[in-house]
Short mmCIF file of C-alpha atoms in Angstrom, two decimals:
data_model
loop_
_atom_site.label_atom_id
_atom_site.label_comp_id
_atom_site.label_asym_id
_atom_site.label_seq_id
_atom_site.Cartn_x
_atom_site.Cartn_y
_atom_site.Cartn_z
CA UNK A 1 -7.66 24.50 8.86
CA UNK A 2 -5.12 22.67 6.71
CA UNK A 3 -5.99 22.33 3.05
CA UNK A 4 -5.45 18.99 1.35
CA UNK A 5 -2.79 18.76 -1.32
CA UNK A 6 -4.04 18.14 -4.88
CA UNK A 7 -3.07 14.46 -4.63
CA UNK A 8 -4.78 14.01 -1.24
CA UNK A 9 -7.90 15.76 -2.54
CA UNK A 10 -7.91 13.48 -5.59
CA UNK A 11 -8.21 10.38 -3.39
CA UNK A 12 -11.06 12.05 -1.51
CA UNK A 13 -12.93 12.87 -4.71
CA UNK A 14 -12.53 9.32 -6.04
CA UNK A 15 -14.50 7.94 -3.07
CA UNK A 16 -17.63 6.10 -4.20
CA UNK A 17 -19.82 3.27 -2.84
CA UNK A 18 -18.04 0.73 -5.07
CA UNK A 19 -14.55 2.20 -4.64
CA UNK A 20 -13.92 3.27 -1.05
CA UNK A 21 -10.54 4.99 -0.95
CA UNK A 22 -9.12 3.69 2.31
CA UNK A 23 -5.94 1.69 2.81
CA UNK A 24 -5.30 -0.87 5.51
CA UNK A 25 -2.60 -2.79 7.27
CA UNK A 26 -2.68 -6.10 9.12
CA UNK A 27 0.01 -6.60 11.78
CA UNK A 28 0.39 -9.95 13.51
CA UNK A 29 2.16 -10.24 16.88
CA UNK A 30 3.33 -13.06 19.14
CA UNK A 31 2.49 -12.78 22.83
CA UNK A 32 5.52 -12.18 25.08
CA UNK A 33 6.76 -15.30 26.90
CA UNK A 34 5.79 -13.86 30.29
CA UNK A 35 2.39 -12.50 29.21
CA UNK A 36 -0.36 -12.82 31.85
CA UNK A 37 -3.62 -14.49 30.84
CA UNK A 38 -5.33 -11.08 30.54
CA UNK A 39 -2.51 -9.43 28.56
CA UNK A 40 -4.75 -8.42 25.65
CA UNK A 41 -7.52 -7.14 27.91
CA UNK A 42 -4.99 -4.93 29.70
CA UNK A 43 -3.46 -3.80 26.40
CA UNK A 44 -6.83 -2.85 24.93
CA UNK A 45 -7.86 -0.93 28.06
CA UNK A 46 -4.55 0.94 28.09
CA UNK A 47 -4.83 1.93 24.42
CA UNK A 48 -8.52 2.81 24.62
CA UNK A 49 -7.84 5.22 27.50
CA UNK A 50 -5.67 7.43 25.27
CA UNK A 51 -7.41 10.08 23.17
CA UNK A 52 -6.15 10.88 19.65
CA UNK A 53 -3.54 13.64 19.60
CA UNK A 54 -1.43 12.65 16.58
CA UNK A 55 -2.20 13.72 13.01
CA UNK A 56 -4.15 12.51 11.11
CA UNK A 57 -6.01 10.63 13.88
CA UNK A 58 -7.23 13.83 15.55
CA UNK A 59 -8.45 15.51 12.34
CA UNK A 60 -11.69 15.41 10.38
CA UNK A 61 -12.75 16.93 7.08
CA UNK A 62 -13.82 20.54 7.60
CA UNK A 63 -17.45 21.37 6.94
CA UNK A 64 -17.47 24.64 5.01
CA UNK A 65 -19.42 25.99 2.02
CA UNK A 66 -16.33 25.57 -0.17
CA UNK A 67 -15.34 22.07 0.99
CA UNK A 68 -16.16 20.53 -2.39
CA UNK A 69 -13.67 22.86 -4.11
CA UNK A 70 -11.00 23.12 -1.42
CA UNK A 71 -11.26 20.29 1.14
CA UNK A 72 -9.38 20.85 4.37
CA UNK A 73 -8.65 19.18 7.70
CA UNK A 74 -9.73 20.64 11.00
CA UNK A 75 -9.28 19.44 14.62
CA UNK A 76 -12.02 16.97 15.49
CA UNK A 77 -13.96 17.79 18.67
CA UNK A 78 -15.34 15.12 21.01
CA UNK A 79 -13.81 12.09 19.30
CA UNK A 80 -15.72 8.89 20.11
CA UNK A 81 -12.80 6.61 20.89
CA UNK A 82 -15.08 3.55 21.16
CA UNK A 83 -16.05 4.02 17.52
CA UNK A 84 -12.46 4.16 16.27
CA UNK A 85 -10.79 1.60 18.57
CA UNK A 86 -12.40 -1.82 18.50
CA UNK A 87 -11.85 -5.29 19.95
CA UNK A 88 -12.71 -8.51 18.15
CA UNK A 89 -11.92 -12.19 18.56
CA UNK A 90 -11.75 -15.29 16.39
CA UNK A 91 -13.13 -18.64 17.54
CA UNK A 92 -10.06 -20.22 19.13
CA UNK A 93 -7.79 -21.42 17.68
CA UNK A 94 -8.15 -18.95 14.83
CA UNK A 95 -6.22 -19.80 11.69
CA UNK A 96 -5.06 -17.69 8.75
CA UNK A 97 -8.27 -18.37 6.84
CA UNK A 98 -10.48 -17.10 9.67
CA UNK A 99 -8.26 -14.06 10.12
CA UNK A 100 -8.38 -13.31 6.41
CA UNK A 101 -12.17 -13.59 6.26
CA UNK A 102 -12.58 -11.19 9.19
CA UNK A 103 -10.11 -8.64 7.84
CA UNK A 104 -11.64 -8.78 4.35
CA UNK A 105 -15.02 -8.02 5.90
CA UNK A 106 -13.63 -5.16 7.99
CA UNK A 107 -11.84 -3.68 4.99
CA UNK A 108 -14.88 -3.86 2.71
CA UNK A 109 -16.90 -1.36 4.74
CA UNK A 110 -16.36 2.33 3.93
CA UNK A 111 -15.20 4.80 6.55
CA UNK A 112 -17.54 7.40 8.00
CA UNK A 113 -16.08 10.61 6.53
CA UNK A 114 -17.99 12.74 9.03
CA UNK A 115 -15.56 11.48 11.66
CA UNK A 116 -11.76 11.28 11.68
CA UNK A 117 -11.28 8.76 8.84
CA UNK A 118 -9.66 5.81 10.62
CA UNK A 119 -10.44 2.65 12.57
CA UNK A 120 -8.24 0.12 14.34
CA UNK A 121 -9.26 -3.34 15.56
CA UNK A 122 -7.43 -5.54 18.04
CA UNK A 123 -8.03 -9.17 17.03
CA UNK A 124 -7.36 -11.96 19.52
CA UNK A 125 -7.81 -15.73 19.31
CA UNK A 126 -5.10 -16.50 16.74
CA UNK A 127 -3.42 -19.86 16.98
CA UNK A 128 0.12 -20.21 18.32
CA UNK A 129 -0.30 -17.48 20.97
CA UNK A 130 -0.71 -14.67 18.47
CA UNK A 131 -2.91 -11.61 18.03
CA UNK A 132 -3.29 -8.92 15.39
CA UNK A 133 -4.11 -5.29 14.79
CA UNK A 134 -5.96 -4.20 11.66
CA UNK A 135 -5.72 -0.50 10.83
CA UNK A 136 -7.62 1.23 8.07
CA UNK A 137 -7.36 4.91 7.21
CA UNK A 138 -8.51 7.01 4.28
CA UNK A 139 -5.94 7.43 1.53
CA UNK A 140 -6.51 11.19 1.54
CA UNK A 141 -5.12 11.28 5.09
CA UNK A 142 -2.25 8.82 4.85
CA UNK A 143 -0.31 6.84 2.28
CA UNK A 144 1.66 3.65 2.80
CA UNK A 145 4.96 5.34 3.58
CA UNK A 146 3.33 7.73 6.02
CA UNK A 147 1.56 4.88 7.79
CA UNK A 148 4.78 2.92 8.15
CA UNK A 149 6.57 5.93 9.61
CA UNK A 150 3.86 6.19 12.25
CA UNK A 151 4.07 2.46 12.99
CA UNK A 152 7.85 2.73 13.42
CA UNK A 153 7.31 5.55 15.90
CA UNK A 154 4.69 3.50 17.72
CA UNK A 155 6.60 0.24 18.07
CA UNK A 156 9.99 -0.25 19.70
CA UNK A 157 13.15 -2.18 18.88
CA UNK A 158 13.49 -2.87 22.62
CA UNK A 159 11.54 -6.00 23.70
CA UNK A 160 11.68 -4.81 27.31
CA UNK A 161 10.00 -1.45 26.73
CA UNK A 162 6.60 -1.05 28.38
CA UNK A 163 3.95 1.67 28.86
CA UNK A 164 4.08 2.56 25.18
CA UNK A 165 1.69 5.22 23.83
CA UNK A 166 -1.10 4.37 21.43
CA UNK A 167 -0.55 4.78 17.70
CA UNK A 168 -2.97 7.72 17.70
CA UNK A 169 -1.40 9.41 20.77
CA UNK A 170 2.31 9.53 19.94
CA UNK A 171 4.48 12.28 21.45
CA UNK A 172 4.81 15.36 19.29
CA UNK A 173 7.99 15.53 17.22
CA UNK A 174 10.07 18.73 17.17
CA UNK A 175 9.42 20.72 14.03
CA UNK A 176 12.33 21.89 11.95
CA UNK A 177 12.39 25.68 11.57
CA UNK A 178 11.19 26.82 8.18
CA UNK A 179 12.48 29.91 6.50
CA UNK A 180 9.85 32.62 6.38
CA UNK A 181 8.93 33.77 2.87
CA UNK A 182 10.35 37.11 1.82
CA UNK A 183 8.52 39.89 0.06
CA UNK A 184 4.89 40.93 -0.20
CA UNK A 185 1.99 38.64 -1.00
CA UNK A 186 1.84 39.79 -4.63
CA UNK A 187 5.53 39.07 -5.13
CA UNK A 188 5.14 35.67 -3.52
CA UNK A 189 2.20 34.85 -5.81
CA UNK A 190 4.16 35.89 -8.90
CA UNK A 191 7.12 33.75 -7.82
CA UNK A 192 4.80 30.79 -7.20
CA UNK A 193 3.42 31.13 -10.74
CA UNK A 194 6.95 31.29 -12.13
CA UNK A 195 7.89 28.16 -10.19
CA UNK A 196 4.93 26.25 -11.59
CA UNK A 197 5.70 27.43 -15.13
CA UNK A 198 9.31 26.29 -14.78
CA UNK A 199 8.04 22.97 -13.44
CA UNK A 200 5.71 22.63 -16.43
CA UNK A 201 8.67 23.11 -18.74
CA UNK A 202 10.57 20.40 -16.83
CA UNK A 203 7.58 18.09 -17.09
CA UNK A 204 7.20 18.56 -20.86
CA UNK A 205 10.92 17.95 -21.41
CA UNK A 206 10.88 14.79 -19.28
CA UNK A 207 7.76 13.44 -20.97
CA UNK A 208 9.42 13.91 -24.35
CA UNK A 209 12.43 11.87 -23.23
CA UNK A 210 10.14 9.19 -21.80
CA UNK A 211 8.12 8.99 -25.02
CA UNK A 212 11.04 8.65 -27.47
CA UNK A 213 11.02 5.06 -28.68
CA UNK A 214 14.74 5.02 -29.46
CA UNK A 215 15.53 6.06 -25.87
CA UNK A 216 13.06 3.60 -24.35
CA UNK A 217 13.25 0.45 -26.49
CA UNK A 218 11.74 -1.85 -23.84
CA UNK A 219 8.78 0.44 -23.24
CA UNK A 220 7.84 2.64 -20.34
CA UNK A 221 5.34 5.46 -20.54
CA UNK A 222 4.44 4.33 -24.07
CA UNK A 223 3.34 0.97 -22.67
CA UNK A 224 0.28 2.64 -21.16
CA UNK A 225 -1.03 3.27 -24.69
CA UNK A 226 -1.04 -0.44 -25.54
CA UNK A 227 -2.28 -1.92 -22.26
CA UNK A 228 -4.40 -5.01 -23.01
CA UNK A 229 -7.81 -5.35 -21.38
CA UNK A 230 -7.97 -8.41 -19.14
CA UNK A 231 -10.28 -9.92 -16.54
CA UNK A 232 -8.34 -7.74 -14.07
CA UNK A 233 -9.86 -4.68 -15.79
CA UNK A 234 -13.57 -4.97 -15.15
CA UNK A 235 -16.17 -2.99 -13.16
CA UNK A 236 -15.73 -3.76 -9.47
CA UNK A 237 -18.07 -4.22 -6.53
CA UNK A 238 -17.57 -2.90 -2.96
CA UNK A 239 -16.60 -6.24 -1.37
CA UNK A 240 -12.94 -7.29 -1.22
CA UNK A 241 -10.86 -10.43 -1.02
CA UNK A 242 -7.44 -10.50 0.63
CA UNK A 243 -4.54 -12.89 0.16
CA UNK A 244 -1.06 -12.93 1.66
CA UNK A 245 2.32 -14.51 1.01
CA UNK A 246 5.50 -14.35 3.06
CA UNK A 247 9.05 -14.73 1.74
CA UNK A 248 12.48 -14.86 3.28
CA UNK A 249 14.20 -11.69 2.09
CA UNK A 250 17.48 -13.58 1.66
CA UNK A 251 15.97 -15.52 -1.25
CA UNK A 252 14.92 -12.32 -3.03
CA UNK A 253 18.37 -10.81 -2.42
CA UNK A 254 20.08 -13.92 -3.80
CA UNK A 255 18.19 -13.60 -7.10
CA UNK A 256 18.89 -9.86 -7.05
CA UNK A 257 22.64 -10.43 -6.71
CA UNK A 258 22.71 -13.20 -9.33
CA UNK A 259 20.90 -11.07 -11.92
CA UNK A 260 22.32 -7.63 -10.97
CA UNK A 261 18.79 -6.40 -10.32
CA UNK A 262 17.23 -4.61 -7.38
CA UNK A 263 15.07 -6.34 -4.81
CA UNK A 264 12.13 -4.32 -6.13
CA UNK A 265 12.80 -5.58 -9.67
CA UNK A 266 12.84 -9.22 -8.52
CA UNK A 267 9.63 -8.73 -6.52
CA UNK A 268 7.93 -7.22 -9.56
CA UNK A 269 9.12 -10.11 -11.74
CA UNK A 270 7.79 -12.79 -9.39
CA UNK A 271 4.40 -11.01 -9.26
CA UNK A 272 4.41 -10.91 -13.06
CA UNK A 273 5.06 -14.65 -13.11
CA UNK A 274 2.23 -15.29 -10.67
CA UNK A 275 -0.27 -13.22 -12.65
CA UNK A 276 0.85 -14.88 -15.89
CA UNK A 277 0.10 -18.36 -14.49
CA UNK A 278 -3.18 -17.18 -12.96
CA UNK A 279 -4.42 -15.88 -16.31
CA UNK A 280 -3.07 -18.90 -18.21
CA UNK A 281 -5.13 -21.22 -16.01
CA UNK A 282 -8.21 -19.19 -16.83
CA UNK A 283 -7.32 -19.14 -20.55
CA UNK A 284 -7.29 -15.34 -20.31
CA UNK A 285 -3.66 -14.36 -20.89
CA UNK A 286 -3.41 -11.70 -23.63
CA UNK A 287 -0.78 -11.79 -26.37
CA UNK A 288 0.43 -8.33 -25.36
CA UNK A 289 2.48 -7.84 -22.17
CA UNK A 290 0.60 -6.82 -19.06
CA UNK A 291 1.46 -3.41 -17.64
CA UNK A 292 1.97 -2.59 -13.95
CA UNK A 293 1.63 0.83 -12.37
CA UNK A 294 4.47 1.33 -9.86
CA UNK A 295 4.10 4.19 -7.35
CA UNK A 296 7.31 5.65 -5.93
CA UNK A 297 7.26 7.42 -2.57
CA UNK A 298 8.72 10.91 -2.31
CA UNK A 299 9.62 12.93 0.79
CA UNK A 300 6.98 15.50 1.73
CA UNK A 301 8.30 19.04 1.98
CA UNK A 302 6.46 19.63 5.28
CA UNK A 303 7.24 16.20 6.74
CA UNK A 304 3.55 15.61 7.56
CA UNK A 305 1.27 12.65 6.80
CA UNK A 306 -0.50 12.57 3.48
CA UNK A 307 0.42 11.41 -0.02
CA UNK A 308 3.71 12.21 -1.70
CA UNK A 309 4.07 9.86 -4.65
CA UNK A 310 5.11 9.74 -8.24
CA UNK A 311 4.65 6.70 -10.41
CA UNK A 312 5.35 5.06 -13.72
CA UNK A 313 4.25 2.05 -15.75
CA UNK A 314 6.31 -1.06 -16.47
CA UNK A 315 5.68 -3.71 -19.16
CA UNK A 316 5.90 -7.18 -17.61
CA UNK A 317 6.67 -9.46 -20.60
CA UNK A 318 3.91 -11.85 -19.52
CA UNK A 319 3.48 -13.01 -23.12
CA UNK A 320 6.86 -14.82 -22.85
CA UNK A 321 7.72 -17.77 -20.63
CA UNK A 322 11.31 -16.76 -19.76
CA UNK A 323 11.34 -15.23 -16.24
CA UNK A 324 14.82 -13.76 -16.74
CA UNK A 325 13.69 -11.96 -19.89
CA UNK A 326 10.82 -10.49 -17.89
CA UNK A 327 13.28 -9.41 -15.17
CA UNK A 328 15.64 -7.88 -17.75
CA UNK A 329 12.89 -5.67 -19.17
CA UNK A 330 11.69 -4.66 -15.71
CA UNK A 331 15.23 -3.77 -14.64
CA UNK A 332 15.86 -1.66 -17.73
CA UNK A 333 12.58 0.26 -17.54
CA UNK A 334 12.61 0.92 -13.80
CA UNK A 335 16.24 2.06 -13.72
CA UNK A 336 15.82 4.41 -16.69
CA UNK A 337 12.52 5.85 -15.45
CA UNK A 338 13.82 6.46 -11.93
CA UNK A 339 16.81 8.27 -13.42
CA UNK A 340 14.45 10.44 -15.46
CA UNK A 341 12.29 11.25 -12.42
CA UNK A 342 15.27 11.85 -10.16
CA UNK A 343 16.26 14.93 -12.14
CA UNK A 344 12.88 16.66 -11.71
CA UNK A 345 12.07 19.31 -9.13
CA UNK A 346 9.46 18.69 -6.43
CA UNK A 347 6.98 20.92 -8.26
CA UNK A 348 7.50 19.08 -11.56
CA UNK A 349 7.09 15.71 -9.81
CA UNK A 350 3.82 16.91 -8.28
CA UNK A 351 2.57 17.87 -11.74
CA UNK A 352 3.71 14.49 -13.08
CA UNK A 353 1.75 12.74 -10.34
CA UNK A 354 -1.43 14.71 -11.04
CA UNK A 355 -1.04 14.02 -14.75
CA UNK A 356 -0.98 10.30 -14.03
CA UNK A 357 -3.91 10.47 -11.60
CA UNK A 358 -6.09 12.65 -13.85
CA UNK A 359 -7.51 9.84 -16.04
CA UNK A 360 -8.38 7.83 -12.91
CA UNK A 361 -9.81 10.84 -11.11
CA UNK A 362 -11.93 12.15 -13.99
CA UNK A 363 -13.03 8.68 -15.11
CA UNK A 364 -14.05 7.61 -11.63
CA UNK A 365 -15.86 10.88 -10.84
CA UNK A 366 -17.78 10.56 -14.13
CA UNK A 367 -18.51 6.87 -13.32
CA UNK A 368 -17.06 5.78 -16.70
CA UNK A 369 -13.56 4.64 -15.67
CA UNK A 370 -14.26 0.93 -16.14
CA UNK A 371 -15.44 1.61 -19.71
CA UNK A 372 -12.31 3.51 -20.74
CA UNK A 373 -9.25 1.73 -22.20
CA UNK A 374 -7.02 0.71 -19.27
CA UNK A 375 -3.73 2.57 -18.85
CA UNK A 376 -2.30 -0.28 -16.75
CA UNK A 377 -3.55 -3.67 -15.54
CA UNK A 378 -2.81 -3.52 -11.80
CA UNK A 379 -0.79 -1.61 -9.22
CA UNK A 380 2.34 -2.89 -7.46
CA UNK A 381 3.85 -0.80 -4.66
CA UNK A 382 6.74 -1.57 -2.34
CA UNK A 383 7.72 -0.04 1.01
CA UNK A 384 10.22 -0.88 3.76
CA UNK A 385 8.85 -1.06 7.30
CA UNK A 386 11.92 -1.78 9.41
CA UNK A 387 15.17 -3.69 9.21
CA UNK A 388 14.96 -4.36 12.96
CA UNK A 389 12.53 -6.54 14.86
CA UNK A 390 9.80 -4.41 16.45
CA UNK A 391 7.80 -4.94 19.63
CA UNK A 392 4.61 -3.73 21.29
CA UNK A 393 4.72 -4.08 25.07
CA UNK A 394 7.13 -6.99 24.59
CA UNK A 395 5.01 -8.70 21.89
CA UNK A 396 7.09 -9.31 18.77
CA UNK A 397 5.73 -8.02 15.47
CA UNK A 398 5.88 -11.05 13.18
CA UNK A 399 4.59 -9.71 9.88
CA UNK A 400 2.88 -6.74 8.25
CA UNK A 401 0.46 -7.24 5.38
CA UNK A 402 -0.64 -4.15 3.42
CA UNK A 403 -4.16 -3.79 1.99
CA UNK A 404 -4.67 -1.12 -0.63
CA UNK A 405 -7.33 0.65 -2.70
CA UNK A 406 -8.94 -0.47 -5.95
CA UNK A 407 -10.05 1.80 -8.77
CA UNK A 408 -13.10 0.99 -10.86
CA UNK A 409 -11.91 -1.12 -13.77
CA UNK A 410 -8.77 -2.20 -11.87
CA UNK A 411 -9.66 -5.25 -9.76
CA UNK A 412 -6.21 -6.08 -8.35
CA UNK A 413 -3.66 -4.27 -6.21
CA UNK A 414 -0.44 -5.79 -4.85
CA UNK A 415 1.58 -4.17 -2.08
CA UNK A 416 4.88 -5.40 -0.66
CA UNK A 417 6.36 -4.63 2.76
CA UNK A 418 9.93 -5.40 3.73
CA UNK A 419 10.27 -6.11 7.45
CA UNK A 420 13.39 -7.45 9.18
CA UNK A 421 14.40 -10.54 7.15
CA UNK A 422 11.09 -11.09 5.36
CA UNK A 423 9.07 -9.69 2.50
CA UNK A 424 5.29 -9.86 2.82
CA UNK A 425 2.91 -9.54 -0.12
CA UNK A 426 -0.62 -8.29 0.30
CA UNK A 427 -3.03 -8.96 -2.58
CA UNK A 428 -6.24 -6.89 -2.57
CA UNK A 429 -8.87 -7.93 -5.09
CA UNK A 430 -12.50 -7.39 -5.97
CA UNK A 431 -14.45 -10.26 -4.41
CA UNK A 432 -16.64 -10.83 -7.46
CA UNK A 433 -14.00 -10.32 -10.15
CA UNK A 434 -11.24 -12.46 -8.56
CA UNK A 435 -12.83 -15.30 -6.57
CA UNK A 436 -9.61 -17.37 -6.24
CA UNK A 437 -7.26 -14.68 -5.02
CA UNK A 438 -5.28 -16.87 -2.62
CA UNK A 439 -4.30 -19.05 -5.57
CA UNK A 440 -2.57 -16.01 -7.04
CA UNK A 441 -0.61 -15.57 -3.81
CA UNK A 442 0.46 -19.21 -3.95
CA UNK A 443 1.63 -18.79 -7.53
CA UNK A 444 3.99 -16.02 -6.43
CA UNK A 445 5.93 -18.61 -4.39
CA UNK A 446 6.21 -20.82 -7.45
CA UNK A 447 7.28 -17.82 -9.56
CA UNK A 448 10.16 -17.16 -7.15
CA UNK A 449 11.27 -20.78 -7.48
CA UNK A 450 11.25 -20.38 -11.29
CA UNK A 451 13.43 -17.27 -10.98
CA UNK A 452 15.82 -19.12 -8.66
CA UNK A 453 16.18 -22.00 -11.13
CA UNK A 454 16.62 -19.66 -14.08
CA UNK A 455 19.31 -17.73 -12.20
CA UNK A 456 21.15 -20.95 -11.32
CA UNK A 457 20.21 -20.93 -7.65
CA UNK A 458 18.98 -23.90 -5.64
CA UNK A 459 15.34 -23.25 -4.66
CA UNK A 460 14.49 -23.24 -0.96
CA UNK A 461 12.82 -26.49 0.03
CA UNK A 462 9.91 -24.91 1.87
CA UNK A 463 9.08 -22.29 -0.71
CA UNK A 464 8.19 -19.65 1.89
CA UNK A 465 9.26 -18.31 5.23
CA UNK A 466 8.87 -20.60 8.22
CA UNK A 467 5.98 -18.68 9.80
CA UNK A 468 3.23 -18.91 7.22
CA UNK A 469 0.34 -21.09 8.40
CA UNK A 470 -1.78 -19.88 5.48
CA UNK A 471 0.64 -21.42 3.01
CA UNK A 472 -0.12 -24.92 4.26
CA UNK A 473 -3.78 -24.50 3.40
CA UNK A 474 -3.69 -22.03 0.55
CA UNK A 475 -5.46 -24.32 -1.94
CA UNK A 476 -8.57 -24.41 0.24
CA UNK A 477 -8.33 -20.99 1.82
CA UNK A 478 -9.48 -18.65 -0.91
CA UNK A 479 -10.74 -15.63 0.95
#
């Protein structure tokens, strides 16, 4: 058995009927030029014939008397591949709206935690000779960075490569030798306690620096204490809405260069602008700045799947109408906070992460989270998939759209994925709390144009990347 880390176990314990803790990813592909008429039937049969052998796809939660206190993974016997690998089709020609409706429905259903906690669906019938895969997996087993690493191992940069293994049956990677611990068990335990005590001292020192107003004039960790309650911070229901937006990465980089900001800072600023307009239209924009929670991926010491994240909060200056002022504050807070986190040991970062998750974990387990004062308004995370084009049996991966978890009282999550020359945004929202979610995605395109004008750049005529059928119908395609 392999015991879950404290962070992984936290996502497991936050599972509830209204807040299933699984993440998802939608990948759209274009059929190869020489594809036979039964290409997808052959592909599905080939993938379905391969049994899971890659972690976490071949693991299930162990069933032991102490599972509630110390959950662990164990090898899953007799995996029912037909349950986990599925085939679906849209009425041809399926558009972005139909795809979004299907994926929202698939994502809204919780995973069966008695089985290995994952499902993948091949979706055919998309217009313009395209198809898609939708993967969902429990957050306790895999985070966004871990999922993207597996996808990069699965797909190939060679469009001519064939006979590729399934995502869940990838070849084993060589393990790096690990130095064996020295000394007796008692000595090792004492040293482990000392390490955690040193880490606690690091954590306290870092929190003090983060909380000093004179050192953090724009805000930061203190912003969590003054987070306004908005219509994004309400009790949620189990059903989800999904919305997507696709940008040319060159446009984001142009604003980044013009403002001496990072790509992540610009992306966060355009999301802030979109949410600001969304709330203004609903006459629900607070006078205080909204606050975003920004997870940051960290390398896992063992190199295995799971969650290795730290995070911080960023004030978004949504009470002001100057997009460059918003970007300036974001840039200052993110750069300073990352510098503060960069100096911490792995043990101190783990404690920092658990400290941030504790209010969510305890509040959700006690079923009172939505009644507590919010410590942020929504989550924005950003990961890089690949700088190269990727292929599956010659089919080009066109875009990847992430779909994340929602906590009770936090009805919106935004995840960004950088792939080749594009940046895709995936908006996950509570179906009842945010009925016009695709409108929010459309506003992000307009927010980028505002940033381009403010930075003295000529806005792109189309507003989005060339391949984005959903953009042409976004006003009527609320999912």
